[in-house]
mmCIF file of N, CA, C and O in Angstrom:
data_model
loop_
_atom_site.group_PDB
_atom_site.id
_atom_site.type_symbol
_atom_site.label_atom_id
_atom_site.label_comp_id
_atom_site.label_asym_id
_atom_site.label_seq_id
_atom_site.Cartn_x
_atom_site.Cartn_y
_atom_site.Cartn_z
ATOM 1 N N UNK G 1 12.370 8.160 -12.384
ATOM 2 C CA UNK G 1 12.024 9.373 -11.625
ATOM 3 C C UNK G 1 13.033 9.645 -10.543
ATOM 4 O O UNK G 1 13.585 8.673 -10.026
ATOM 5 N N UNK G 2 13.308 10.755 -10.178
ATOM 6 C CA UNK G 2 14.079 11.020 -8.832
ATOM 7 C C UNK G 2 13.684 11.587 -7.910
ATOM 8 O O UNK G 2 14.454 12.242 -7.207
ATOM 9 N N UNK G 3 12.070 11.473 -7.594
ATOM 10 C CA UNK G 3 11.489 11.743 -6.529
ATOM 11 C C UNK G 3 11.950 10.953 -5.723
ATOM 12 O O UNK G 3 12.443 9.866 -6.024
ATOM 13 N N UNK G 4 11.803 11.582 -4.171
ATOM 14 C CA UNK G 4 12.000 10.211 -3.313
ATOM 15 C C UNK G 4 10.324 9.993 -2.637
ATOM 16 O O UNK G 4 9.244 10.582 -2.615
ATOM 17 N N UNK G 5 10.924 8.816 -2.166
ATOM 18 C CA UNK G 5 9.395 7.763 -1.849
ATOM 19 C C UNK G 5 9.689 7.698 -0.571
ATOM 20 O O UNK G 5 10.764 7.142 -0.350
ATOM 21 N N UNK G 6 8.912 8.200 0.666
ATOM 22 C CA UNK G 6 8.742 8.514 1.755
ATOM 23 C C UNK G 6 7.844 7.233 2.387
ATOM 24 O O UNK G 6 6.614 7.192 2.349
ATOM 25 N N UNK G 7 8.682 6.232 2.956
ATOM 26 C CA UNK G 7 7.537 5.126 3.602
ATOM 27 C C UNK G 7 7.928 4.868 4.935
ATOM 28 O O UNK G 7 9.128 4.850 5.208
ATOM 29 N N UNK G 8 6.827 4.607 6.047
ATOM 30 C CA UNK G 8 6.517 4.350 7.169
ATOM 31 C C UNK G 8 6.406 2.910 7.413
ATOM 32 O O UNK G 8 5.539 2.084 7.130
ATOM 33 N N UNK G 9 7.597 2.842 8.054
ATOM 34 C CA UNK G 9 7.825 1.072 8.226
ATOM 35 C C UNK G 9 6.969 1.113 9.547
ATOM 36 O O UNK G 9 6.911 2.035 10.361
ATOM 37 N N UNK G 10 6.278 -0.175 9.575
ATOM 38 C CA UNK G 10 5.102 -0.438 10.739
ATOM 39 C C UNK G 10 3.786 0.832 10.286
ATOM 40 O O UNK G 10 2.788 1.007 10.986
ATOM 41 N N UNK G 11 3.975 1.345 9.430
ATOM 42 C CA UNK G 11 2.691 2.101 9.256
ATOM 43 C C UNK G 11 1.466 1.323 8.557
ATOM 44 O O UNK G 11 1.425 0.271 7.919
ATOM 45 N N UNK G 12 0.562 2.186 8.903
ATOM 46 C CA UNK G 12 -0.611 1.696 8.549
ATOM 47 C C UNK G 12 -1.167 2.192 7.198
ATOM 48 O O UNK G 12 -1.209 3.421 7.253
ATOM 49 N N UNK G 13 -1.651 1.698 5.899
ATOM 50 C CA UNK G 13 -1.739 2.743 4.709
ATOM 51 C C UNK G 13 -2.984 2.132 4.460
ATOM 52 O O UNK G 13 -3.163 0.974 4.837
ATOM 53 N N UNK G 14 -3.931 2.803 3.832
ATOM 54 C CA UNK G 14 -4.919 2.717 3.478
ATOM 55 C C UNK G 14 -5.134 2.289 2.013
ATOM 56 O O UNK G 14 -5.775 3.209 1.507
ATOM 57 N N UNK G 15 -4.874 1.200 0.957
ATOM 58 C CA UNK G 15 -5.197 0.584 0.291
ATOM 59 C C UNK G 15 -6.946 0.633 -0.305
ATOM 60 O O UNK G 15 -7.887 0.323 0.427
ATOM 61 N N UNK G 16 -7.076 0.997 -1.478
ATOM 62 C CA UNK G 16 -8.361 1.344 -2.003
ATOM 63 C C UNK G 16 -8.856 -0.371 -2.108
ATOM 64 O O UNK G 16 -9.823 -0.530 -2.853
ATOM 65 N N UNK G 17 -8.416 -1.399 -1.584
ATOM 66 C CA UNK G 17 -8.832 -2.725 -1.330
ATOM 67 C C UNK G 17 -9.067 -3.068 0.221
ATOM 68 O O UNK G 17 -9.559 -4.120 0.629
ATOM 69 N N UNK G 18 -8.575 -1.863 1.113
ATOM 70 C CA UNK G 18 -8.926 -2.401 2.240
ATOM 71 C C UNK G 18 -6.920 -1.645 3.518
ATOM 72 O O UNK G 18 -6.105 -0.739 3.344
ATOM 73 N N UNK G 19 -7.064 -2.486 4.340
ATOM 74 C CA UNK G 19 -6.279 -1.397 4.717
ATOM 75 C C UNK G 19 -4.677 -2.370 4.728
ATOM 76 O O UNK G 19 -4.689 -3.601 4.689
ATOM 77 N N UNK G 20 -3.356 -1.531 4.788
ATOM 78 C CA UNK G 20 -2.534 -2.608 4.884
ATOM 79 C C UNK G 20 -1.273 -1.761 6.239
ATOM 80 O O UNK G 20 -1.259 -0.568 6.543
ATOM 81 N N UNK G 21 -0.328 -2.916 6.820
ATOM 82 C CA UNK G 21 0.460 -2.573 7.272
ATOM 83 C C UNK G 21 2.282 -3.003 6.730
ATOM 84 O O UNK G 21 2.790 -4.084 6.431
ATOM 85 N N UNK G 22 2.896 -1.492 6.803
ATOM 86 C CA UNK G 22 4.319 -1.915 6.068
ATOM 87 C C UNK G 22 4.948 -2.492 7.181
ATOM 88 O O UNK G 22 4.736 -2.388 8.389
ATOM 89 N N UNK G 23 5.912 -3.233 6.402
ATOM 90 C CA UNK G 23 6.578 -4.437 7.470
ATOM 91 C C UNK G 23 7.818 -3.969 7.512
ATOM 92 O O UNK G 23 8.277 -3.762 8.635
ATOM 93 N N UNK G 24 8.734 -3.662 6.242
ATOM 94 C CA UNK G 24 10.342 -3.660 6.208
ATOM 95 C C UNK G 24 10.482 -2.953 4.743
ATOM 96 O O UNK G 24 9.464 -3.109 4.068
ATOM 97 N N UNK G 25 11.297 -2.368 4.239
ATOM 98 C CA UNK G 25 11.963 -2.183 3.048
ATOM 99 C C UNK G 25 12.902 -3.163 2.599
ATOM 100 O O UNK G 25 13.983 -3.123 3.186
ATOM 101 N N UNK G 26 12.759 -4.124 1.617
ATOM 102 C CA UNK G 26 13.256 -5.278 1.290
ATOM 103 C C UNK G 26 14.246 -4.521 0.223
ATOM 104 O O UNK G 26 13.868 -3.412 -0.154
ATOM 105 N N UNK G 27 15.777 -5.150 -0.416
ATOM 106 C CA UNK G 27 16.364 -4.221 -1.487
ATOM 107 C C UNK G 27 16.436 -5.942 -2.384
ATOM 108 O O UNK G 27 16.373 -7.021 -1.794
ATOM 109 N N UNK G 28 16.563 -5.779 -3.737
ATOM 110 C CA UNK G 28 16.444 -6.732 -4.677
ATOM 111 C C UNK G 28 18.059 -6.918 -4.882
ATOM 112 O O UNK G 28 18.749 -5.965 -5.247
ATOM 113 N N UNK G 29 18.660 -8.325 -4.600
ATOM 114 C CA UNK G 29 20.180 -8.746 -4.773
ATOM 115 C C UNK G 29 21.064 -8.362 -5.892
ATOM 116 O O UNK G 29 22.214 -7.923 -5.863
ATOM 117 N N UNK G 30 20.234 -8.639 -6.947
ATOM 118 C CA UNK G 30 21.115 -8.243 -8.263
ATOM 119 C C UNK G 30 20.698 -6.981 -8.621
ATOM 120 O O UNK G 30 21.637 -6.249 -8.933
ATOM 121 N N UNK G 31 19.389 -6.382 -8.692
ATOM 122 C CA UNK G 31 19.698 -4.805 -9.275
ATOM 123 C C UNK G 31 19.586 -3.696 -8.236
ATOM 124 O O UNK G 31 19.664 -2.536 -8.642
ATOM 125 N N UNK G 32 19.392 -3.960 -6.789
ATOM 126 C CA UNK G 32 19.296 -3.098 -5.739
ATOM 127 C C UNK G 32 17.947 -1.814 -5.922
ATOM 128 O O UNK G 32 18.039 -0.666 -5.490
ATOM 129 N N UNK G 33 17.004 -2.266 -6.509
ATOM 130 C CA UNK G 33 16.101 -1.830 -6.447
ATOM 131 C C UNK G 33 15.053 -2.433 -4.864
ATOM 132 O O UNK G 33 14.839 -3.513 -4.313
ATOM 133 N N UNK G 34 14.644 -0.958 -4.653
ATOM 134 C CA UNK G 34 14.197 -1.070 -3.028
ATOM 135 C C UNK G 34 12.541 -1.701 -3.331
ATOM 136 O O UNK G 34 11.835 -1.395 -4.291
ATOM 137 N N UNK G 35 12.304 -2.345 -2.574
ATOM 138 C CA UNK G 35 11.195 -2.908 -2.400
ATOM 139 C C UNK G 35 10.460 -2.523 -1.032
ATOM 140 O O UNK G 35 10.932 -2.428 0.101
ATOM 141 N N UNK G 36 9.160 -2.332 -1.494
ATOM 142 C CA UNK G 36 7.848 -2.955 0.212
ATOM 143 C C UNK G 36 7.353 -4.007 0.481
ATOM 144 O O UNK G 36 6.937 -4.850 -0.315
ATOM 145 N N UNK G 37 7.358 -4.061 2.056
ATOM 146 C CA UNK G 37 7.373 -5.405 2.248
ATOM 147 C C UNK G 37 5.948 -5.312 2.931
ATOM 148 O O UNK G 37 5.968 -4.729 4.015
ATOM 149 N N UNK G 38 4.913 -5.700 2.573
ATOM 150 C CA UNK G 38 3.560 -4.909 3.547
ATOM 151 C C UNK G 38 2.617 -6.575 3.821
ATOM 152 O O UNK G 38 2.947 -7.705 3.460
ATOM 153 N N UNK G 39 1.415 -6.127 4.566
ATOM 154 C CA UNK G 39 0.995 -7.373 4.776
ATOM 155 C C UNK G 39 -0.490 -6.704 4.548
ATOM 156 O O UNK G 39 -0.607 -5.516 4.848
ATOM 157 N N UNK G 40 -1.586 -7.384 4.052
ATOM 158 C CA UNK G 40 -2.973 -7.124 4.366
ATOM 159 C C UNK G 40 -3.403 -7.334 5.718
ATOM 160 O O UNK G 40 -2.924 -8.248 6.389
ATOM 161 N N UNK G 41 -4.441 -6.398 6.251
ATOM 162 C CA UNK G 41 -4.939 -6.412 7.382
ATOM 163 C C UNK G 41 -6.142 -7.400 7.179
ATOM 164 O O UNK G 41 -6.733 -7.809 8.179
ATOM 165 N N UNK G 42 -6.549 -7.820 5.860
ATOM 166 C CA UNK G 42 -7.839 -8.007 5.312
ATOM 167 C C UNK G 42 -7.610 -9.360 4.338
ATOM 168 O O UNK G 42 -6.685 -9.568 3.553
ATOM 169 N N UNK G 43 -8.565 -10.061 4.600
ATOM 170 C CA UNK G 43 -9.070 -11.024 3.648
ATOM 171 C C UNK G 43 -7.757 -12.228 4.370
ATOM 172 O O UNK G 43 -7.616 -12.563 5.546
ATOM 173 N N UNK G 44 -7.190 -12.527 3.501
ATOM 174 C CA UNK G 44 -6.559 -14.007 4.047
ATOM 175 C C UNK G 44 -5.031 -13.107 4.705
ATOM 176 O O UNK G 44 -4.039 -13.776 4.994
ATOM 177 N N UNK G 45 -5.027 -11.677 4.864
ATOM 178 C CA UNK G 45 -3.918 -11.656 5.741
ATOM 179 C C UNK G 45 -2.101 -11.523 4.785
ATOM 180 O O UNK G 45 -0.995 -11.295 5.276
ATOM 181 N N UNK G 46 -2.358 -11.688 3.847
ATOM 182 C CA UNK G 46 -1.056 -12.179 2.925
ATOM 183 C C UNK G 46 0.305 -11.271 3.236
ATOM 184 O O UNK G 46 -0.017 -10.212 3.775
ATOM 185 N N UNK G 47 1.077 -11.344 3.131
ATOM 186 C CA UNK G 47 2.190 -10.629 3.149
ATOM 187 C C UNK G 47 2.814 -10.662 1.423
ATOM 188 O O UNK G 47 2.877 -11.598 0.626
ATOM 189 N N UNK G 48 3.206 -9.249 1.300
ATOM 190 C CA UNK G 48 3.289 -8.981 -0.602
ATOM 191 C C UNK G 48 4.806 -8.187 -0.353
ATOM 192 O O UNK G 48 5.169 -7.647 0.692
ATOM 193 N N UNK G 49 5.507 -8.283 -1.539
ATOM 194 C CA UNK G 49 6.406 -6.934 -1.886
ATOM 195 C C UNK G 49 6.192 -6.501 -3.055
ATOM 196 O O UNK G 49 5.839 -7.084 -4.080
ATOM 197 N N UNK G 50 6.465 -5.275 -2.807
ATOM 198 C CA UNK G 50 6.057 -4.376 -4.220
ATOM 199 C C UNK G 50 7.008 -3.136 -4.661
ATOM 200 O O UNK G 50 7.035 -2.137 -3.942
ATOM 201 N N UNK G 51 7.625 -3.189 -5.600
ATOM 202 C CA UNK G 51 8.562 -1.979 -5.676
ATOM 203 C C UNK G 51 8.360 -0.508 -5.122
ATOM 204 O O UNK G 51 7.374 0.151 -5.455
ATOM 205 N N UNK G 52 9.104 -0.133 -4.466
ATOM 206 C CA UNK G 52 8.501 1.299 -3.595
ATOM 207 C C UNK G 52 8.351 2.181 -4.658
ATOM 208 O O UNK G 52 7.729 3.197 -4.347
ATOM 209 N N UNK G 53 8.753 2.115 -5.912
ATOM 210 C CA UNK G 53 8.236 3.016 -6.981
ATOM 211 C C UNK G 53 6.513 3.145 -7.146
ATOM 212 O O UNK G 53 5.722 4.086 -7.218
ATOM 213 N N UNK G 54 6.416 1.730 -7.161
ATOM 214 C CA UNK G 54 4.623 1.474 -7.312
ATOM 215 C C UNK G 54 4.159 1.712 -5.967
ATOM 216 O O UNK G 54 2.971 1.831 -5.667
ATOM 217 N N UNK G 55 4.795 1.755 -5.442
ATOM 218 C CA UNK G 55 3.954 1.838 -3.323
ATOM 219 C C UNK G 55 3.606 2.968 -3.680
ATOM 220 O O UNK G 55 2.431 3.076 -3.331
ATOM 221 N N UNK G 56 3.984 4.022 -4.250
ATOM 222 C CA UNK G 56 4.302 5.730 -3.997
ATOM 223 C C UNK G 56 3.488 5.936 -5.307
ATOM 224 O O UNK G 56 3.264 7.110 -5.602
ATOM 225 N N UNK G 57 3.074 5.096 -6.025
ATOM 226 C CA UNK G 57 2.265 5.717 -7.466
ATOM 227 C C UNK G 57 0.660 6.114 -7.442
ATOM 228 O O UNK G 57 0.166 5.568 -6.456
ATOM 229 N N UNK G 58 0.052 6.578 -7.892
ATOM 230 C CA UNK G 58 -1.354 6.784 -7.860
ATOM 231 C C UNK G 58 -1.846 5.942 -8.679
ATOM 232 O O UNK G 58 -1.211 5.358 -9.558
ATOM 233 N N UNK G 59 -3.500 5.780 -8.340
ATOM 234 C CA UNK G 59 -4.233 4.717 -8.137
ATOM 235 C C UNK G 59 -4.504 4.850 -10.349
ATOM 236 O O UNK G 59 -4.533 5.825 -11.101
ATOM 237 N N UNK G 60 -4.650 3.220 -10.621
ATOM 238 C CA UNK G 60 -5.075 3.701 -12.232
ATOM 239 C C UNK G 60 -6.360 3.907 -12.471
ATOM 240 O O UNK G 60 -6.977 2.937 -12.912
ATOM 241 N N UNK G 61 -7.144 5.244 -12.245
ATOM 242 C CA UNK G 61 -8.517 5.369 -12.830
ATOM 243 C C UNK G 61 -8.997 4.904 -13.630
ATOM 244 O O UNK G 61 -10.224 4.991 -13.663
ATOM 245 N N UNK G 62 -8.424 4.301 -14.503
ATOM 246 C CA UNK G 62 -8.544 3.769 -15.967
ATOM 247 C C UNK G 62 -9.467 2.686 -15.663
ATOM 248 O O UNK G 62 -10.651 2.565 -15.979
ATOM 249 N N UNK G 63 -8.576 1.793 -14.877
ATOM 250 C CA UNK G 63 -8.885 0.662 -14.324
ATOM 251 C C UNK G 63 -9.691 0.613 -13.021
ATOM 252 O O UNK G 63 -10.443 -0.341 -12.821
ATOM 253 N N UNK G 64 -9.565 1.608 -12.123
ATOM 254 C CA UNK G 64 -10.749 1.438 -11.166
ATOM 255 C C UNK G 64 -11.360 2.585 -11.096
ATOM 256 O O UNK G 64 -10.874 3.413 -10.326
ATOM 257 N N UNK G 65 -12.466 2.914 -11.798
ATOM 258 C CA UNK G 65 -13.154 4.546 -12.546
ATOM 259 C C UNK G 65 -13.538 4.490 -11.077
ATOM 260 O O UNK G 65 -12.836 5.392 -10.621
ATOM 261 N N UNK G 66 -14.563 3.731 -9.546
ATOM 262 C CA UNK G 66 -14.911 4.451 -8.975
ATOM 263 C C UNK G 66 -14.551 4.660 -7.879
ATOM 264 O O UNK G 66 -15.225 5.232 -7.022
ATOM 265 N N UNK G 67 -13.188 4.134 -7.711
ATOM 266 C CA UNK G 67 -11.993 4.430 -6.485
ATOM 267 C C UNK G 67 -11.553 6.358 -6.539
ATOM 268 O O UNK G 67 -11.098 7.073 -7.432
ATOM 269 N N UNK G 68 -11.937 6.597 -5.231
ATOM 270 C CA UNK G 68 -11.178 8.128 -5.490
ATOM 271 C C UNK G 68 -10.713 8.183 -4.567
ATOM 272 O O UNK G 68 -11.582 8.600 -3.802
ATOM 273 N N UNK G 69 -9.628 7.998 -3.917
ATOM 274 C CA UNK G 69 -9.084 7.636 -3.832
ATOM 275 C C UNK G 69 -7.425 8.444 -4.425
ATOM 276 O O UNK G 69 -7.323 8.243 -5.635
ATOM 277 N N UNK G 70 -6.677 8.940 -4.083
ATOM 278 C CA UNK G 70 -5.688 9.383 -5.404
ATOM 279 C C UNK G 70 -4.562 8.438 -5.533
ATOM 280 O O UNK G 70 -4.214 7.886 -6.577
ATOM 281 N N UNK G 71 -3.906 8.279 -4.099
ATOM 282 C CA UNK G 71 -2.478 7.415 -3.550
ATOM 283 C C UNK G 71 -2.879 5.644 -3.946
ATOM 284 O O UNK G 71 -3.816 5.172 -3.302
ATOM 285 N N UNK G 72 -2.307 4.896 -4.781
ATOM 286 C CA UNK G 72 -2.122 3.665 -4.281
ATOM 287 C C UNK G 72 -2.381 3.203 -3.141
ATOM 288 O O UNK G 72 -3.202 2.312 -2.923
ATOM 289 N N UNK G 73 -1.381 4.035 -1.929
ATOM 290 C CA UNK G 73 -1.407 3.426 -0.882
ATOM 291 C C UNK G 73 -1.575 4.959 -0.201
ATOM 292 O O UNK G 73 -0.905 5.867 -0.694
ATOM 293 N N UNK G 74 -2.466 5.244 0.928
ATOM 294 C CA UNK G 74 -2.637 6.100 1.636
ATOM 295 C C UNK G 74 -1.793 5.866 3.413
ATOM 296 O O UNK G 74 -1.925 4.894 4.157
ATOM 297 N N UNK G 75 -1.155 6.839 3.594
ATOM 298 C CA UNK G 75 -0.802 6.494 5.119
ATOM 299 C C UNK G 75 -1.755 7.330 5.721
ATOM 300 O O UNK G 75 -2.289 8.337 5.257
ATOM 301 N N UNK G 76 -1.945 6.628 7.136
ATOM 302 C CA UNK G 76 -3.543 6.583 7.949
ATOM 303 C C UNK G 76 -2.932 6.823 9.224
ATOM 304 O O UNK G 76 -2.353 5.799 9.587
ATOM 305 N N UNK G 77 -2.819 7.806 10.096
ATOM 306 C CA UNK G 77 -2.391 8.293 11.339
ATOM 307 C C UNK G 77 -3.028 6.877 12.693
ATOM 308 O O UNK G 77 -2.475 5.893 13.182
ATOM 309 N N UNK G 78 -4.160 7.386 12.823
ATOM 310 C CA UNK G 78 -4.252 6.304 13.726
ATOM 311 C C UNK G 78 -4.875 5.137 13.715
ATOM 312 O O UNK G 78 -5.708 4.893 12.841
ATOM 313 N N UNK G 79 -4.490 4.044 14.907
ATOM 314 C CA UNK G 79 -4.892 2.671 14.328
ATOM 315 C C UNK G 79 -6.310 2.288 14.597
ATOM 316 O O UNK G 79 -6.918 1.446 13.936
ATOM 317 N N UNK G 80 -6.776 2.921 15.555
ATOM 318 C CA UNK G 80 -7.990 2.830 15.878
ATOM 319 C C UNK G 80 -9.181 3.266 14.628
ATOM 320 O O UNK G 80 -10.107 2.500 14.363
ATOM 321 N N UNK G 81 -8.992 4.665 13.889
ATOM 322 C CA UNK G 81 -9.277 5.118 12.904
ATOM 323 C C UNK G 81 -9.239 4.509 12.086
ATOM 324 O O UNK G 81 -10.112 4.643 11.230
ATOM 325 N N UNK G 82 -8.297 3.608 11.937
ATOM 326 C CA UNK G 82 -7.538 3.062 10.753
ATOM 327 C C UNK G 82 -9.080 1.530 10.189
ATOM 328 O O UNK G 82 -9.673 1.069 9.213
ATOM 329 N N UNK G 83 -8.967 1.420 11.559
ATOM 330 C CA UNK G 83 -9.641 0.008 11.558
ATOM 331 C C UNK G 83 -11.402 -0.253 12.043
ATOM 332 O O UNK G 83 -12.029 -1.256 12.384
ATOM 333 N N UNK G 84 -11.816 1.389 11.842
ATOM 334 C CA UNK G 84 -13.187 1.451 11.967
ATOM 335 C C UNK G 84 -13.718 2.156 10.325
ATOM 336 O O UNK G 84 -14.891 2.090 9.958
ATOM 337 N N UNK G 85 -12.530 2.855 9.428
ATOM 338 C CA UNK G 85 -12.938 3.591 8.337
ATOM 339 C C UNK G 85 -12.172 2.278 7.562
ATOM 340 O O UNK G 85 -11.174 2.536 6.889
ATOM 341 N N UNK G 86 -12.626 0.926 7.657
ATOM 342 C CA UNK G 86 -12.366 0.246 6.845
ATOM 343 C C UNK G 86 -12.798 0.125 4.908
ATOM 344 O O UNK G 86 -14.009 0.007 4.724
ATOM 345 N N UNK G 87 -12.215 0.140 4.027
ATOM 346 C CA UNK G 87 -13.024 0.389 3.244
ATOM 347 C C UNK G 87 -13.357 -1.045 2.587
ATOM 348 O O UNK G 87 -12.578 -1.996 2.650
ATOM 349 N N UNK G 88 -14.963 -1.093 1.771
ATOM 350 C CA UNK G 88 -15.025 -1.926 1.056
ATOM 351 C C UNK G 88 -14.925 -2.112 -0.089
ATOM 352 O O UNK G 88 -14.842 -0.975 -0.553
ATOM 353 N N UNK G 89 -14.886 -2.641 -0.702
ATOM 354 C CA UNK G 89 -14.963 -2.978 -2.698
ATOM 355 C C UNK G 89 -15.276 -4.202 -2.604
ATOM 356 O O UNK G 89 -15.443 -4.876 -3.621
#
């Protein structure tokens, strides 16, 4: 695709698992494909990377029929907001 993928480093995104914060744009050594570098706000906390292709993809209905959810990852303006409209699954 040659859309571009618009991400908010230190932002807060809203994850249909709960909420997460981006850390850095990581780039991959041998094929220079850009990566996210994000951390869960939730559950054990983890820090993940994930190709910014998939950061920027919509959610698979297929697979989660009652997430609506549209974005993979939603960006969430404020933090206060962020962390009272927690969601569950």
């Amino acid at each position: 695709g040659g859309r571009m993928h618009e991400i908010v480093v230190g932002g807060l995104y809203r994850h249909f698992k709960g909420i997460i914060i981006s850390k850095d744009i990581a780039v991959h050594s041998e094929t220079g494909e850009p990566f996210v570098v994000y951390q869960q706000l939730y559950g054990e906390r983890k820090t993940y990377i994930r190709p910014l292709s998939m950061f920027a993809s919509p959610v698979d209905h297929e697979k989660y029929p009652d997430v609506t959810q549209k974005e993979r990852f939603k960006l969430m303006s404020g933090r206060d907001k962020a962390l009272k409209t927690h969601l569950t699954v």
